[in-house]
Amino acid sequence: MSTMRAVQIPQHGDSSVLAVANIPKPSPKPNEVLVKVAAAGINFIDTYQRSGLYPQKMPFVVGREGAGEIAEVGANVRDFKVGDRVVFLGPSAYAEYAAVSDDKVAKLPGSLSYEKAAAALLQGMTGWSLVRQAYEVKAGDWVLIHAAAGGMGLLLCQMCKLLGANVVGTTSTEAKAALAKKAGADYVVDYSQGYDGVIQKINELTDNKGVHVVLDGVGAATFDASLKAVRLLGTVISFGNASGAVPPISIMRLAEKNVRLMRPTLFNYITTREDFNKLAGDVLKLVDENKLDVNIYKEYPLEDVKQAHDDLEGRKTTGKLILKL
Ligand code: NDP
């Protein structure tokens, strides 16, 4: 049996459970393609699946997205052939080969690199679904984006500007603020010492009304500030847990301003092949046409996967982290 190198964890835990192992190379099922992975995207969800916040069956190969060349196709696959350059969402992407359902695979447009494609797909699709489906951002809207220099943050700043919104970002350092501004944020507030300054700035900018929508991927730490920052009849989209999961809340808190609160995940927007193809197509087109800039913070060799998770969870990074296979 042929083997491959992969990041397989034996149990949930901190980043010390991450190790490269030799495990059997998968074979594609009838509706799967086998991708020779060139680059895997590192996402916060990988840390949740590693830590057990999102429990997984063990042993578990980490990684939810990657890009590379198709090495084999299952018997029922019609849309792809060996040699196609593709990007995919799937399980077990931190590996030399990944067997992926063919309804979560997209061909790369033009000469888009594997690194850029793996950096763009999951976060790009999430971002586009947040600003087009979860809340339809309109020209002139005021939008608050937390962690505006992160992987999601830099994409969301650009997307909201493309749609004509006024963007307020939050970051924890000057250097991150500069990046968020470069990505289009009109104003950036440092929230590292507390959230009063954020609310004050938003009140100043919006005539004390607040923002139309908050896009909050930070979670526990920012949730209260998000409810304060939103205007009457506004929307809070809580889409992540970078600082921990938001604790249960009383729905009566929403009555103060008739706030719409939503907790979406990308995967519920792409349950069908058509929905995946549409969203992936939209995002890859934006990247290919240079309307969306993908900011790669660093490309880590597979052996440095622990460092990559430490950097992401330690708030050290900006933009997207990539694992090179
Ligand atoms: P980021 O690159 O944004 O990294 C997280 C950032 O959050 C940090 O850089 C940091 O920015 C900020 N942060 C604030 N408090 C903390 C803390 N206590 N610990 C760590 N980071 C903190 O990550 P991603 O772009 O990969 O993901 C952003 C969020 O989007 C995550 O919560 C993720 O789960 C979510 N997500 C959700 C999806 C969905 O389908 N719902 C899909 C994809 C991502 P700063 O230093 O500026 O505060």
XYZ file of C-alpha atoms and ligand atoms in Angstrom:
373
model
C 0.000 0.000 0.000
C 1.394 3.429 -0.860
C 1.655 6.000 1.868
C 1.774 9.778 2.085
C 2.744 12.466 4.546
C -0.121 14.119 6.406
C -0.842 16.031 9.596
C -2.837 13.499 11.577
C -3.786 14.087 15.203
C -4.342 11.179 17.613
C -6.506 13.213 20.016
C -7.864 16.727 20.560
C -5.551 19.175 22.240
C -3.334 22.227 21.898
C -0.963 22.637 18.976
C 1.433 20.020 20.406
C -0.856 17.259 19.045
C 0.006 18.331 15.489
C 2.572 16.014 13.926
C 3.446 14.811 10.447
C 2.769 11.088 10.004
C 3.019 8.550 7.203
C -0.467 7.255 6.565
C -2.115 5.315 3.708
C -2.745 7.345 0.553
C -6.526 7.536 0.032
C -8.340 6.158 -3.020
C -11.189 8.195 -4.464
C -14.742 6.862 -4.035
C -17.001 6.917 -7.157
C -17.970 10.593 -6.647
C -14.572 11.793 -5.475
C -11.422 13.132 -7.079
C -7.963 12.549 -5.644
C -6.009 15.798 -5.545
C -2.215 15.937 -5.271
C -2.215 18.865 -2.862
C 0.291 21.622 -3.574
C -0.962 24.122 -0.994
C -3.447 23.869 1.857
C -5.193 26.882 3.375
C -4.915 27.257 7.143
C -8.161 28.416 8.718
C -9.338 29.084 12.236
C -11.729 26.145 11.880
C -8.641 23.896 11.752
C -7.760 25.035 15.276
C -11.336 24.374 16.483
C -11.284 20.875 14.970
C -7.863 20.270 16.517
C -8.793 21.591 19.989
C -12.157 19.832 20.170
C -14.327 22.982 20.102
C -15.727 21.265 16.992
C -15.272 17.571 18.006
C -13.937 15.108 15.400
C -13.565 11.338 15.191
C -9.925 10.321 15.898
C -7.383 9.882 14.419
C -8.095 12.981 12.350
C -6.287 14.533 9.395
C -6.582 18.316 9.741
C -7.339 20.839 6.970
C -10.477 22.031 5.175
C -9.190 23.468 1.894
C -6.435 22.977 -0.610
C -5.369 23.325 -4.207
C -3.419 21.108 -6.560
C -3.616 18.799 -9.549
C -6.119 15.988 -9.954
C -4.275 12.670 -9.766
C -7.232 10.258 -10.047
C -10.974 10.492 -10.602
C -13.716 8.222 -9.239
C -15.886 6.167 -11.597
C -18.867 8.575 -11.535
C -16.950 11.852 -11.891
C -17.887 13.674 -15.110
C -16.731 17.270 -14.684
C -13.043 16.732 -13.914
C -10.132 14.797 -15.396
C -6.618 13.828 -14.360
C -4.305 16.836 -14.659
C -6.962 19.510 -13.978
C -5.718 22.345 -11.769
C -8.269 22.690 -8.977
C -9.064 24.167 -5.597
C -11.340 22.371 -3.159
C -13.125 22.373 0.169
C -12.882 19.041 1.875
C -11.667 17.200 4.878
C -8.059 16.129 5.371
C -6.325 18.807 3.317
C -3.072 18.954 5.336
C -1.825 15.970 3.325
C 0.028 15.149 0.140
C -3.184 13.700 -1.314
C -6.820 14.443 -0.478
C -9.890 12.534 -1.678
C -12.599 15.137 -2.169
C -16.265 15.018 -3.133
C -16.527 16.352 -6.697
C -19.258 18.839 -5.724
C -16.783 20.851 -3.649
C -14.112 21.260 -6.340
C -13.548 24.172 -8.725
C -11.163 24.504 -11.668
C -8.668 27.337 -11.386
C -9.232 30.239 -13.724
C -6.305 31.296 -15.932
C -2.920 31.054 -14.331
C -4.049 31.557 -10.720
C -1.421 29.931 -8.461
C -2.267 27.048 -6.126
C -1.154 29.170 -3.167
C -3.467 32.061 -4.044
C -6.365 29.744 -4.797
C -5.955 27.888 -1.487
C -5.727 31.261 0.245
C -8.861 32.624 -1.380
C -11.472 29.891 -1.497
C -12.798 29.209 2.002
C -12.419 32.717 3.392
C -13.465 34.337 0.115
C -16.622 32.238 -0.130
C -17.391 32.912 3.522
C -16.872 36.643 3.080
C -18.976 36.856 -0.082
C -21.783 34.820 1.513
C -21.738 37.149 4.536
C -22.038 40.358 2.511
C -24.406 39.028 -0.184
C -26.570 36.483 1.629
C -26.361 36.795 5.423
C -26.705 40.582 5.086
C -26.862 42.274 1.709
C -24.386 45.135 2.047
C -25.593 48.218 0.167
C -23.844 51.368 -1.013
C -23.725 53.885 1.812
C -24.130 51.300 4.616
C -21.932 51.645 7.670
C -20.196 48.334 8.375
C -18.078 47.399 11.401
C -15.528 44.637 10.757
C -13.669 43.204 13.762
C -10.126 41.834 13.311
C -9.986 43.761 10.053
C -6.404 42.727 9.251
C -7.033 38.993 9.620
C -7.621 36.586 6.757
C -11.362 37.172 6.794
C -10.974 40.810 7.766
C -8.850 41.919 4.812
C -11.204 40.191 2.380
C -14.303 41.650 4.057
C -12.860 45.177 3.952
C -12.295 44.843 0.208
C -15.703 43.268 -0.431
C -17.583 45.932 1.530
C -15.726 48.673 -0.349
C -16.529 46.977 -3.679
C -20.189 47.196 -2.629
C -19.879 50.881 -1.782
C -20.109 50.695 2.019
C -18.386 52.838 4.650
C -16.044 50.543 6.549
C -14.901 50.829 10.154
C -12.365 48.175 11.158
C -10.900 47.124 14.490
C -7.368 45.786 14.988
C -4.958 45.326 17.897
C -1.830 47.004 16.471
C -0.766 49.951 14.322
C 0.770 47.665 11.724
C -2.491 45.731 11.419
C -4.428 49.004 11.161
C -2.262 50.081 8.231
C -3.005 46.824 6.408
C -6.743 47.144 7.018
C -6.651 50.678 5.619
C -4.788 49.448 2.566
C -7.563 46.880 2.091
C -10.101 49.696 2.061
C -11.179 50.328 5.646
C -12.125 54.013 5.892
C -11.462 54.144 9.638
C -9.613 51.744 11.908
C -9.858 51.742 15.697
C -7.451 49.967 18.063
C -9.563 47.745 20.357
C -6.672 46.203 22.275
C -7.322 48.337 25.387
C -11.129 47.999 25.339
C -14.132 48.778 23.199
C -15.195 52.243 24.410
C -13.071 53.908 21.747
C -14.753 51.819 19.049
C -18.250 52.813 20.156
C -17.206 56.449 20.542
C -15.765 56.547 17.019
C -18.838 54.894 15.526
C -21.156 57.309 17.298
C -19.060 60.210 16.028
C -19.147 58.920 12.442
C -22.817 57.951 12.317
C -24.454 60.824 14.169
C -24.949 58.536 17.192
C -26.979 56.105 15.092
C -24.549 53.165 14.985
C -23.619 50.867 12.105
C -26.065 49.042 9.843
C -24.203 45.767 10.277
C -21.408 44.279 12.366
C -19.344 41.438 10.899
C -17.887 39.784 13.992
C -15.488 36.848 13.685
C -13.819 37.490 17.040
C -16.719 36.099 19.079
C -16.758 36.114 22.884
C -14.554 39.185 23.403
C -16.373 41.503 20.982
C -19.987 40.336 21.166
C -21.183 42.963 23.681
C -19.421 45.742 21.782
C -21.064 44.532 18.573
C -24.518 44.840 20.143
C -23.606 48.356 21.305
C -22.228 49.400 17.921
C -25.261 48.382 15.863
C -28.066 50.847 15.098
C -31.824 50.524 15.597
C -33.086 47.722 13.277
C -29.466 46.829 12.502
C -27.850 43.437 12.046
C -25.123 41.605 13.957
C -23.529 38.721 12.108
C -21.461 36.623 14.509
C -19.473 34.245 12.319
C -16.568 33.007 14.417
C -14.885 32.282 17.720
C -11.303 33.558 17.443
C -11.429 34.708 21.085
C -13.747 31.887 22.185
C -17.388 30.993 21.551
C -20.031 33.584 22.449
C -21.750 32.440 25.673
C -25.534 31.888 25.598
C -27.481 35.167 25.645
C -31.022 36.176 26.519
C -32.926 37.051 23.317
C -34.474 39.954 25.253
C -31.181 41.783 24.695
C -32.090 42.077 21.018
C -35.355 43.866 21.812
C -33.570 47.078 22.827
C -32.961 47.914 19.135
C -34.885 45.161 17.283
C -31.494 43.740 16.335
C -31.276 40.912 13.835
C -28.670 38.438 15.089
C -27.300 35.680 12.890
C -24.680 32.980 13.354
C -23.997 31.658 9.831
C -21.476 29.120 8.565
C -20.237 28.905 5.001
C -21.132 25.243 4.680
C -24.902 25.841 4.956
C -24.712 28.173 1.930
C -23.104 25.521 -0.296
C -25.071 22.355 0.349
C -25.762 21.844 -3.370
C -23.340 21.562 -6.292
C -25.000 24.592 -7.923
C -24.605 26.764 -4.826
C -20.961 25.762 -4.420
C -20.195 26.397 -8.101
C -21.874 29.804 -8.030
C -20.154 31.035 -4.870
C -16.746 29.566 -5.744
C -17.060 30.927 -9.287
C -17.915 34.430 -8.051
C -14.945 34.492 -5.664
C -12.376 33.040 -8.056
C -13.507 35.523 -10.719
C -13.041 38.442 -8.318
C -9.522 37.188 -7.553
C -8.673 36.457 -11.181
C -9.833 39.932 -12.230
C -7.716 41.482 -9.443
C -10.803 42.945 -7.803
C -9.919 41.011 -4.671
C -6.372 40.963 -3.414
C -5.329 37.837 -1.512
C -2.821 38.652 1.207
C -0.639 35.672 2.058
C 1.085 36.226 5.415
C 3.386 33.227 5.173
C 3.793 29.854 3.470
C 4.777 27.220 6.064
C 6.384 23.883 5.198
C 4.321 20.908 6.438
C 6.791 20.303 9.296
C 6.069 23.777 10.682
C 2.338 23.196 11.087
C 2.521 23.604 14.885
C 4.184 26.990 14.470
C 1.502 28.016 11.983
C -1.313 27.209 14.441
C 0.578 28.965 17.261
C 1.023 32.063 15.117
C -2.656 32.148 14.061
C -4.020 31.570 17.571
C -1.433 33.927 19.056
C -2.758 36.927 17.062
C 0.619 37.201 15.343
C -0.614 36.919 11.776
C -2.349 39.038 9.176
C -4.083 37.811 6.035
C -3.854 34.145 5.145
C -1.546 31.312 6.203
C -0.657 28.551 3.770
C 0.839 25.072 4.252
C 3.108 23.989 1.401
C 3.076 20.311 0.554
P -7.787 35.780 11.507
O -6.682 35.855 10.540
O -8.824 36.850 11.505
O -7.176 35.662 12.951
C -7.965 35.930 14.063
C -7.815 37.386 14.489
O -8.784 37.640 15.496
C -6.481 37.689 15.144
O -5.459 37.984 14.226
C -6.826 38.861 16.022
O -6.721 40.090 15.308
C -8.320 38.640 16.348
N -8.474 38.232 17.746
C -9.089 38.962 18.699
N -9.051 38.339 19.867
C -8.390 37.186 19.672
C -8.007 36.123 20.547
N -8.318 36.125 21.854
N -7.310 35.094 20.032
C -7.002 35.073 18.729
N -7.338 36.057 17.861
C -8.029 37.105 18.330
O -8.513 34.375 11.354
P -9.406 33.869 10.144
O -9.507 34.905 9.109
O -8.942 32.518 9.789
O -10.823 33.695 10.842
C -11.494 34.814 11.422
C -12.783 34.317 12.023
O -13.655 33.928 10.970
C -12.614 33.116 12.934
O -13.426 33.265 14.064
C -13.140 31.986 12.083
O -13.658 30.936 12.823
C -14.233 32.693 11.303
N -14.652 31.983 10.095
C -15.944 31.568 10.044
C -16.413 30.902 8.957
C -17.858 30.535 8.905
O -18.262 29.812 8.004
N -18.671 31.010 9.830
C -15.524 30.525 7.851
C -14.197 31.093 7.957
C -13.771 31.766 9.070
P -6.333 41.415 16.154
O -4.978 41.130 16.738
O -6.357 42.528 15.202
O -7.389 41.506 17.227
